[in-house]
Coordinates of C-alpha atoms in Angstrom, one line a residue:
M1 CA -26.0 21.5 4.4
P2 CA -22.9 21.9 2.1
P3 CA -20.6 18.9 1.8
P4 CA -17.6 18.9 4.1
F5 CA -14.5 20.8 3.0
T6 CA -10.9 19.4 3.4
P7 CA -8.2 22.1 3.5
L8 CA -4.5 21.8 3.1
Y9 CA -2.2 21.3 6.2
I10 CA 1.1 23.2 5.9
D11 CA 3.5 24.1 8.6
G12 CA 1.0 23.3 11.4
E13 CA -1.9 25.3 9.9
W14 CA -5.1 24.2 8.1
R15 CA -5.5 26.5 5.1
P16 CA -7.3 26.8 1.7
S17 CA -5.4 26.7 -1.5
S18 CA -3.4 29.9 -2.2
T19 CA -5.8 30.7 -5.0
G20 CA -8.9 29.4 -3.3
A21 CA -9.2 26.6 -5.9
T22 CA -11.1 23.4 -4.9
F23 CA -12.3 20.2 -6.5
D24 CA -15.3 17.9 -5.9
V25 CA -15.1 14.4 -4.3
R26 CA -17.7 12.0 -5.5
N27 CA -19.0 8.7 -4.2
P28 CA -18.1 5.8 -6.6
T29 CA -21.5 4.2 -6.4
S30 CA -23.9 7.1 -6.7
G31 CA -21.7 9.7 -8.3
N32 CA -23.0 12.3 -5.9
I33 CA -20.7 15.0 -4.5
V34 CA -19.7 14.0 -0.9
G35 CA -17.1 16.6 -0.3
T36 CA -14.8 19.3 -1.6
A37 CA -11.1 19.7 -1.1
A38 CA -8.5 22.4 -1.6
A39 CA -6.6 22.1 -4.9
A40 CA -2.9 22.8 -4.1
T41 CA -1.0 25.2 -6.3
P42 CA 2.7 25.2 -7.1
E43 CA 3.1 27.8 -4.3
D44 CA 1.3 25.6 -1.8
C45 CA 3.6 22.6 -2.8
A46 CA 6.7 24.8 -2.4
A47 CA 5.5 26.0 1.0
A48 CA 4.9 22.5 2.2
V49 CA 8.4 21.3 1.2
Q50 CA 10.0 24.4 2.7
A51 CA 8.1 23.7 6.0
A52 CA 9.3 20.1 6.0
A53 CA 12.9 21.1 5.3
R54 CA 12.9 23.6 8.2
A55 CA 11.3 21.1 10.6
F56 CA 13.8 18.4 9.7
K57 CA 16.6 20.4 11.3
T58 CA 15.1 19.8 14.7
W59 CA 12.9 16.7 14.3
E60 CA 15.9 14.6 13.2
H61 CA 17.4 15.2 16.6
S62 CA 14.2 14.7 18.6
H63 CA 14.2 12.2 21.4
L64 CA 13.0 8.8 20.5
S65 CA 10.5 8.8 23.4
V66 CA 9.0 12.0 22.1
R67 CA 8.3 10.3 18.7
R68 CA 6.9 7.2 20.4
D69 CA 4.6 9.1 22.6
I70 CA 3.2 11.2 19.7
L71 CA 2.3 8.1 17.8
L72 CA 0.7 6.5 20.8
K73 CA -1.4 9.7 21.4
A74 CA -2.3 9.8 17.8
S75 CA -3.6 6.2 18.0
D76 CA -5.8 7.2 20.9
F77 CA -7.2 10.0 18.8
L78 CA -8.0 7.6 16.0
T79 CA -9.7 5.3 18.4
A80 CA -12.2 8.0 19.2
K81 CA -12.8 8.8 15.5
G82 CA -14.5 5.5 14.5
D83 CA -17.8 7.1 13.4
E84 CA -16.0 9.8 11.4
I85 CA -13.7 7.3 9.7
R86 CA -16.6 5.0 8.9
A87 CA -18.6 7.9 7.3
A88 CA -15.6 9.1 5.2
L89 CA -14.7 5.5 4.1
R90 CA -18.3 4.9 3.0
E91 CA -18.8 8.3 1.3
E92 CA -15.4 8.7 -0.5
T93 CA -14.6 5.1 -1.4
A94 CA -17.8 3.2 -1.1
G95 CA -16.1 1.0 1.5
T96 CA -18.1 -1.6 3.3
D97 CA -18.1 -2.4 7.0
D98 CA -16.0 -5.5 6.1
W99 CA -13.3 -3.1 4.9
L100 CA -13.6 -0.8 7.9
W101 CA -11.6 -3.0 10.2
V102 CA -8.5 -2.5 8.0
N103 CA -8.9 1.2 7.9
Y104 CA -9.9 1.6 11.6
E105 CA -9.0 -1.2 14.0
W106 CA -6.0 -2.3 12.1
S107 CA -4.8 1.2 11.6
V108 CA -4.9 1.9 15.3
D109 CA -3.0 -1.3 16.1
Q110 CA -0.4 -0.6 13.4
M111 CA 0.2 2.9 14.7
R112 CA 1.0 1.5 18.1
D113 CA 3.3 -1.1 16.5
I114 CA 5.1 1.6 14.5
A115 CA 5.6 3.5 17.8
S116 CA 7.7 0.5 19.0
V117 CA 10.1 1.0 16.1
T118 CA 11.9 3.6 18.2
M119 CA 13.4 0.7 20.2
R120 CA 15.1 -0.6 17.1
L121 CA 16.8 2.6 15.9
R122 CA 20.2 1.4 16.9
G123 CA 23.7 1.6 15.6
E124 CA 26.9 -0.4 16.2
T125 CA 30.4 0.3 17.5
A126 CA 33.6 -1.6 16.8
P127 CA 37.3 -1.0 17.2
S128 CA 38.8 0.9 14.3
I129 CA 41.5 -0.6 12.1
I130 CA 43.7 2.1 13.7
P131 CA 44.8 1.0 17.2
G132 CA 43.1 3.1 19.8
G133 CA 40.3 4.3 17.4
Q134 CA 36.6 3.5 17.3
A135 CA 34.2 3.1 14.4
I136 CA 30.5 3.9 15.1
T137 CA 27.6 3.4 12.8
Q138 CA 24.3 5.3 13.4
R139 CA 20.9 4.9 11.8
R140 CA 20.0 8.5 10.8
A141 CA 17.0 10.0 9.1
I142 CA 17.1 10.8 5.4
G143 CA 15.3 14.2 5.2
P144 CA 12.0 15.4 3.8
I145 CA 10.0 12.6 2.2
L146 CA 7.3 12.8 -0.4
S147 CA 4.6 10.3 0.3
I148 CA 2.0 9.7 -2.4
V149 CA -0.9 7.5 -1.2
P150 CA -3.9 5.8 -2.8
W151 CA -7.6 5.7 -2.2
N152 CA -8.4 2.0 -1.9
A153 CA -7.1 1.5 1.7
P154 CA -7.1 5.2 2.5
M155 CA -6.2 5.0 6.2
I156 CA -3.8 2.0 6.5
L157 CA -1.8 2.8 3.4
C158 CA -1.5 6.5 4.4
L159 CA -0.5 5.6 7.9
R160 CA 2.5 3.5 6.9
A161 CA 3.5 6.1 4.3
V162 CA 3.9 8.8 6.9
A163 CA 4.3 7.2 10.3
V164 CA 7.3 5.0 9.5
P165 CA 9.3 7.8 8.0
I166 CA 8.3 10.2 10.8
V167 CA 9.2 7.8 13.6
C168 CA 12.6 7.3 12.0
G169 CA 13.2 11.1 12.2
N170 CA 12.2 12.2 8.7
T171 CA 9.7 14.9 7.9
V172 CA 6.9 14.3 5.3
V173 CA 5.0 16.0 2.6
L174 CA 1.9 13.9 2.1
K175 CA 0.0 14.0 -1.2
T176 CA -3.4 12.5 -0.7
S177 CA -5.5 10.7 -3.2
E178 CA -8.0 13.0 -5.0
M179 CA -10.6 10.3 -4.2
S180 CA -10.2 10.3 -0.4
P181 CA -8.7 13.6 0.9
R182 CA -11.1 13.7 3.9
M183 CA -10.2 10.2 5.1
Q184 CA -6.5 10.9 4.9
A185 CA -6.8 14.3 6.5
I186 CA -8.3 12.6 9.6
L187 CA -4.9 10.9 10.0
V188 CA -3.1 14.2 9.7
E189 CA -5.4 15.7 12.3
A190 CA -4.5 12.8 14.6
F191 CA -0.8 13.6 14.4
A192 CA -1.5 17.3 14.9
K193 CA -3.7 16.7 18.0
A194 CA -1.0 14.4 19.4
G195 CA 1.5 17.3 19.4
L196 CA 3.6 16.6 16.3
P197 CA 5.6 19.8 15.7
A198 CA 4.7 22.1 12.8
G199 CA 6.2 21.2 9.5
V200 CA 7.0 17.6 10.4
L201 CA 3.9 16.5 8.5
N202 CA 2.3 18.5 5.7
C203 CA -0.7 17.5 3.7
L204 CA -1.6 18.5 0.1
S205 CA -4.6 17.5 -2.0
T206 CA -4.8 18.1 -5.7
S207 CA -7.4 17.8 -8.4
K208 CA -7.1 14.9 -10.8
E209 CA -6.3 17.4 -13.6
D210 CA -3.4 18.9 -11.6
A211 CA -2.1 15.8 -10.0
A212 CA 0.7 15.0 -12.5
A213 CA 2.0 18.5 -12.6
R214 CA 2.0 18.9 -8.8
T215 CA 3.7 15.5 -8.4
T216 CA 6.4 16.4 -10.9
E217 CA 7.1 19.7 -9.1
L218 CA 7.3 18.0 -5.7
I219 CA 9.7 15.3 -6.9
A220 CA 11.9 18.0 -8.6
N221 CA 12.2 20.1 -5.4
P222 CA 15.8 19.7 -4.2
A223 CA 14.7 19.5 -0.5
I224 CA 12.8 16.2 -1.2
R225 CA 15.3 13.4 -0.5
K226 CA 13.1 10.3 -1.1
V227 CA 9.8 9.3 -2.6
N228 CA 7.2 6.7 -1.7
F229 CA 4.3 5.8 -3.8
T230 CA 1.5 3.2 -3.5
G231 CA -0.7 2.7 -6.5
S232 CA -0.7 1.3 -10.1
D233 CA 2.5 0.2 -11.8
V234 CA 1.6 2.5 -14.7
T235 CA 1.8 5.6 -12.5
G236 CA 4.7 4.0 -10.5
R237 CA 6.8 3.8 -13.6
L238 CA 6.2 7.5 -14.3
I239 CA 7.1 8.5 -10.8
A240 CA 10.3 6.3 -10.9
I241 CA 11.3 8.0 -14.2
E242 CA 10.8 11.5 -12.6
A243 CA 12.8 10.6 -9.5
A244 CA 15.6 9.1 -11.6
K245 CA 16.1 12.4 -13.3
Y246 CA 17.3 13.7 -9.9
L247 CA 18.8 10.4 -8.7
K248 CA 16.3 10.2 -5.9
P249 CA 15.5 6.8 -4.4
C250 CA 11.9 5.5 -4.2
V251 CA 9.9 2.9 -2.4
L252 CA 7.2 1.7 -4.8
E253 CA 4.4 -0.6 -3.7
L254 CA 2.5 -1.2 -6.9
G255 CA 0.1 -3.7 -8.2
G256 CA -0.5 -7.4 -7.5
K257 CA -1.8 -10.4 -9.4
A258 CA -1.8 -12.8 -6.4
P259 CA -1.7 -16.5 -7.3
V260 CA -3.2 -19.1 -5.1
V261 CA -1.8 -22.6 -5.6
V262 CA -4.2 -25.5 -4.7
L263 CA -2.6 -28.9 -4.5
D264 CA -4.4 -32.2 -4.7
D265 CA -4.4 -32.8 -0.9
A266 CA -5.8 -29.4 0.0
D267 CA -8.8 -28.7 2.3
I268 CA -10.9 -27.7 -0.7
P269 CA -13.9 -26.1 1.1
R270 CA -11.7 -24.0 3.3
A271 CA -9.4 -23.0 0.4
A272 CA -12.5 -22.0 -1.6
R273 CA -13.7 -19.8 1.2
A274 CA -10.3 -18.1 1.6
I275 CA -10.0 -17.6 -2.2
T276 CA -13.5 -16.0 -2.4
S277 CA -12.9 -13.8 0.6
S278 CA -9.6 -12.4 -0.7
A279 CA -10.9 -12.1 -4.3
L280 CA -14.1 -10.2 -3.4
L281 CA -13.2 -8.2 -0.3
H282 CA -13.5 -4.5 -1.2
S283 CA -14.6 -5.7 -4.7
G284 CA -11.1 -7.0 -5.4
Q285 CA -9.5 -3.6 -5.1
I286 CA -6.6 -4.6 -2.9
C287 CA -3.1 -5.1 -4.0
M288 CA -3.2 -8.5 -2.2
S289 CA -6.5 -9.6 -3.8
T290 CA -6.5 -13.1 -5.1
E291 CA -6.6 -12.8 -8.9
R292 CA -5.3 -16.1 -10.1
V293 CA -6.0 -19.7 -8.9
I294 CA -3.9 -22.5 -10.2
V295 CA -5.1 -26.0 -9.1
Q296 CA -4.0 -29.5 -9.7
R297 CA -6.2 -31.4 -12.1
A298 CA -7.3 -34.1 -9.6
V299 CA -9.2 -31.6 -7.5
A300 CA -10.0 -29.0 -10.1
D301 CA -13.7 -29.9 -10.5
V302 CA -14.3 -30.0 -6.8
L303 CA -12.7 -26.6 -6.3
L304 CA -14.7 -25.1 -9.2
R305 CA -18.0 -26.3 -7.7
H306 CA -17.2 -24.7 -4.4
L307 CA -16.1 -21.5 -6.0
Q308 CA -19.1 -21.3 -8.3
G309 CA -21.4 -21.8 -5.3
L310 CA -19.7 -19.0 -3.3
F311 CA -19.3 -16.5 -6.1
S312 CA -22.9 -17.0 -7.2
R313 CA -24.2 -16.1 -3.7
I314 CA -22.3 -12.9 -3.4
K315 CA -24.0 -9.8 -4.7
A316 CA -22.5 -6.4 -5.6
G317 CA -24.4 -3.3 -5.0
D318 CA -24.7 -0.5 -2.4
P319 CA -24.6 -2.4 0.9
H320 CA -25.5 0.8 2.8
A321 CA -28.8 1.0 0.9
D322 CA -29.4 -2.6 0.0
P323 CA -28.9 -5.1 2.9
S324 CA -28.8 -8.0 0.4
A325 CA -25.6 -6.6 -1.2
H326 CA -22.3 -7.9 0.1
I327 CA -19.7 -5.8 -1.8
G328 CA -19.8 -2.3 -3.2
A329 CA -18.9 -0.6 -6.5
V330 CA -15.5 -0.5 -8.0
F331 CA -13.4 2.7 -8.4
N332 CA -15.4 4.2 -11.2
Q333 CA -17.3 3.2 -14.3
G334 CA -14.1 3.1 -16.4
S335 CA -12.6 0.6 -14.0
A336 CA -15.6 -1.6 -14.3
E337 CA -15.6 -1.3 -18.1
N338 CA -11.9 -2.2 -18.2
A339 CA -12.4 -5.4 -16.2
I340 CA -15.3 -6.4 -18.5
N341 CA -13.2 -5.8 -21.6
M342 CA -10.4 -7.9 -20.1
I343 CA -12.8 -10.8 -19.6
K344 CA -14.2 -10.4 -23.1
D345 CA -10.7 -10.4 -24.6
A346 CA -10.0 -13.6 -22.7
V347 CA -13.2 -15.2 -23.9
K348 CA -12.2 -14.5 -27.5
D349 CA -8.9 -16.3 -26.8
G350 CA -10.7 -19.4 -25.4
A351 CA -11.5 -18.7 -21.8
K352 CA -14.9 -19.4 -20.3
V353 CA -17.0 -17.4 -17.9
L354 CA -18.5 -19.6 -15.2
V355 CA -20.0 -16.9 -13.0
G356 CA -20.9 -13.4 -14.1
D357 CA -22.8 -11.8 -17.1
L358 CA -20.2 -9.4 -18.5
T359 CA -22.4 -6.4 -17.7
R360 CA -22.2 -3.5 -15.2
Q361 CA -24.6 -1.1 -13.6
G362 CA -22.5 2.1 -13.5
A363 CA -19.5 1.2 -11.4
I364 CA -21.2 -1.9 -9.9
L365 CA -19.7 -5.1 -11.2
Q366 CA -20.9 -8.5 -10.1
P367 CA -18.3 -11.2 -9.2
H368 CA -16.9 -13.0 -12.2
L369 CA -15.2 -16.4 -12.3
V370 CA -13.2 -17.2 -15.4
V371 CA -11.6 -20.5 -16.4
D372 CA -9.1 -21.6 -19.0
A373 CA -7.2 -18.4 -18.8
K374 CA -3.5 -18.6 -19.6
P375 CA -0.3 -16.5 -19.7
G376 CA -0.3 -14.0 -22.6
M377 CA -4.0 -13.1 -22.1
R378 CA -4.4 -9.5 -20.8
I379 CA -6.5 -10.9 -17.9
W380 CA -3.6 -13.1 -16.8
D381 CA -0.8 -10.5 -17.3
R382 CA -2.5 -7.4 -15.9
E383 CA -4.1 -6.5 -12.6
T384 CA -7.9 -6.3 -13.0
F385 CA -8.5 -4.5 -9.6
A386 CA -12.1 -5.8 -9.7
P387 CA -14.1 -8.8 -8.3
V388 CA -12.7 -11.1 -11.0
V389 CA -10.8 -14.4 -10.5
I390 CA -9.2 -16.5 -13.2
L391 CA -8.5 -20.2 -12.8
A392 CA -6.1 -22.5 -14.5
V393 CA -5.5 -26.2 -14.2
A394 CA -2.2 -28.1 -14.2
D395 CA -1.1 -31.7 -13.6
T396 CA 2.1 -31.6 -11.6
V397 CA 3.4 -29.5 -8.7
D398 CA 6.2 -28.1 -10.9
E399 CA 3.6 -27.1 -13.6
V400 CA 1.5 -25.4 -11.0
I401 CA 4.5 -23.4 -9.7
D402 CA 5.5 -22.4 -13.2
L403 CA 2.1 -21.0 -13.9
A404 CA 2.0 -19.2 -10.5
N405 CA 5.3 -17.6 -11.4
A406 CA 4.3 -16.6 -14.9
S407 CA 3.7 -13.0 -14.0
D408 CA 5.5 -9.7 -13.7
Y409 CA 3.9 -9.2 -10.3
S410 CA 5.5 -10.5 -7.1
L411 CA 3.7 -9.2 -4.1
I412 CA 1.9 -12.1 -2.4
S413 CA 0.8 -15.7 -2.9
A414 CA -0.8 -18.6 -1.1
V415 CA -0.4 -22.4 -1.2
W416 CA -3.0 -24.9 0.0
T417 CA -1.9 -28.4 1.0
K418 CA -2.1 -30.7 4.1
N419 CA 1.5 -31.7 3.7
V420 CA 3.7 -29.3 5.7
H421 CA 6.9 -30.3 4.0
K422 CA 5.4 -29.9 0.5
A423 CA 3.9 -26.6 1.7
F424 CA 7.2 -25.1 2.7
D425 CA 8.8 -26.4 -0.5
V426 CA 6.2 -24.8 -2.7
A427 CA 6.1 -21.5 -0.7
A428 CA 9.8 -21.2 -1.1
R429 CA 9.6 -21.6 -4.9
L430 CA 6.8 -19.1 -5.4
R431 CA 8.2 -15.7 -6.5
A432 CA 6.4 -13.5 -4.0
G433 CA 7.5 -11.2 -1.2
T434 CA 5.1 -13.1 1.1
S435 CA 3.7 -16.6 0.7
N436 CA 0.8 -17.8 2.9
I437 CA 0.4 -21.5 3.7
N438 CA -3.3 -22.5 4.1
G439 CA -4.4 -18.9 4.4
P440 CA -5.8 -16.0 2.3
T441 CA -3.7 -13.7 0.2
V442 CA -5.1 -10.6 2.0
H443 CA -2.9 -10.8 5.0
V444 CA -0.1 -8.7 6.5
E445 CA 2.3 -9.6 9.4
P446 CA 3.9 -6.7 11.4
M447 CA 7.3 -8.3 11.4
R448 CA 7.7 -7.6 7.7
E449 CA 5.6 -5.3 5.5
N450 CA 4.4 -6.8 2.3
G451 CA 6.6 -5.7 -0.6
G452 CA 7.4 -6.7 -4.1
L453 CA 10.5 -8.3 -5.7
G454 CA 10.6 -5.8 -8.6
G455 CA 8.7 -5.7 -11.8
S456 CA 5.1 -4.5 -11.8
T457 CA 4.9 -4.8 -8.0
G458 CA 7.8 -2.4 -7.4
Y459 CA 10.4 -2.5 -4.7
G460 CA 11.2 -1.4 -1.2
L461 CA 9.4 -1.7 2.1
F462 CA 8.0 0.6 4.8
M463 CA 10.5 -0.5 7.4
I464 CA 13.5 1.0 9.3
D465 CA 16.1 0.1 6.7
D466 CA 14.1 1.9 4.0
W467 CA 13.6 5.2 6.0
T468 CA 17.0 5.6 7.6
Q469 CA 20.6 5.8 6.3
L470 CA 23.5 4.0 7.9
R471 CA 26.2 6.6 8.6
M472 CA 29.6 6.0 10.1
I473 CA 31.6 8.2 12.5
V474 CA 35.3 7.3 13.1
L475 CA 37.0 8.5 16.2
H476 CA 40.7 8.5 15.5
P477 CA 43.2 7.8 18.4
E478 CA 44.4 10.5 20.7
Q479 CA 48.0 9.7 19.8
E480 CA 48.9 10.9 16.4
P481 CA 50.0 8.1 14.0
P482 CA 52.4 8.7 11.2
Y483 CA 50.5 10.2 8.2
P484 CA 51.6 9.4 4.7
V485 CA 53.6 12.2 3.0
T486 CA 53.8 14.5 6.1
A487 CA 55.5 11.8 8.2
K488 CA 58.6 12.2 6.0
L489 CA 58.8 16.0 6.4

């Protein structure tokens, strides 16, 4: 049986590339071909944007209840697609069942939460400065949006990139990851089955070789009004540069180097379990993954013993073929090699490896725990996106906070302490969009999407304010006032 084929979705129709071009999708662990996908051409990209522009003229004015009901129906469709989602996650991204809940159960719940956004699309009214007039503000859609999504959380990150703009009245051109086109096409199918009008959501897949050129063409298209991208800060900077050429705003959710601060009165066993979970879930390939641990000296040895014990018990491999494996492969062999080289560079500069052997088997990398890392080392300054944690020790609370903030990343953090007043003080001083008290770094609350504070984590959120524009309408009084210049005639 040939591997499944993922077509493009343009103007309400599933179709091949205009030239028939395709590319292979491979499993990160085995390297085997698990699917093929249509490779969009410049003509396909232009057709998708044109469809989004046409659809915006009517979708912008659609009733809020229509948008809400479509999202609710789409969530019901996803609920019935559990087996298909599980298979695509496993085959395209080597995702484990531990990661399925984020890309299935959580995605269904989040789509229902996003449907409720329609209740918050409100404006305001106030008396005009002119007696008898009224000033009215309205939250209005922006226009066609280009959404560029990653592979590592293929459903949940795709969902927010398209559902929030759509529920706010925008139309979307979705560019899938070349690693997970089938997974992301399932979400597009859910919207189509739910009755989303043709052109409101269009889906393009591109080969890795064509990705940069197609992305540049899409950003340059005058009909695209805003861009969102989730991925590495390296690519994010390139996208921001392209968008800046046309003065187009962006939402960029880029990398993370999440610090966990462990104070001397923390619940050490629980902190160690949370750190290990958030460091190794999905082999550390989450923007919220714990990458840095900064601990007060008084409890450093105790924490290290607990972390060593946990890290040593967790095995990387192919959990679907080997029941003793807990986590899967990383993105590709290059990603694994990059992480090993970062560790080796740190060791040359004085760091020590407590867990791990600095080897890989293809894209499979065992958990590594590194101590005596410090700012200036590449392993401190750059995201590893692998099952690797570095640990540093400091004496005072102020020193711990300074080390936690010694990073260009600013997405998420955590602090562990039994003193609630100290917890809130430290959390407020950590430079992170979200700070967790006595909890893991891999965590999201629906009241506010995780987002960075600039730098290598990017900026902007997937919330109403980011996907609407506040416009004003002024109703002037019925009785004509004296106008400057003409009043003297």
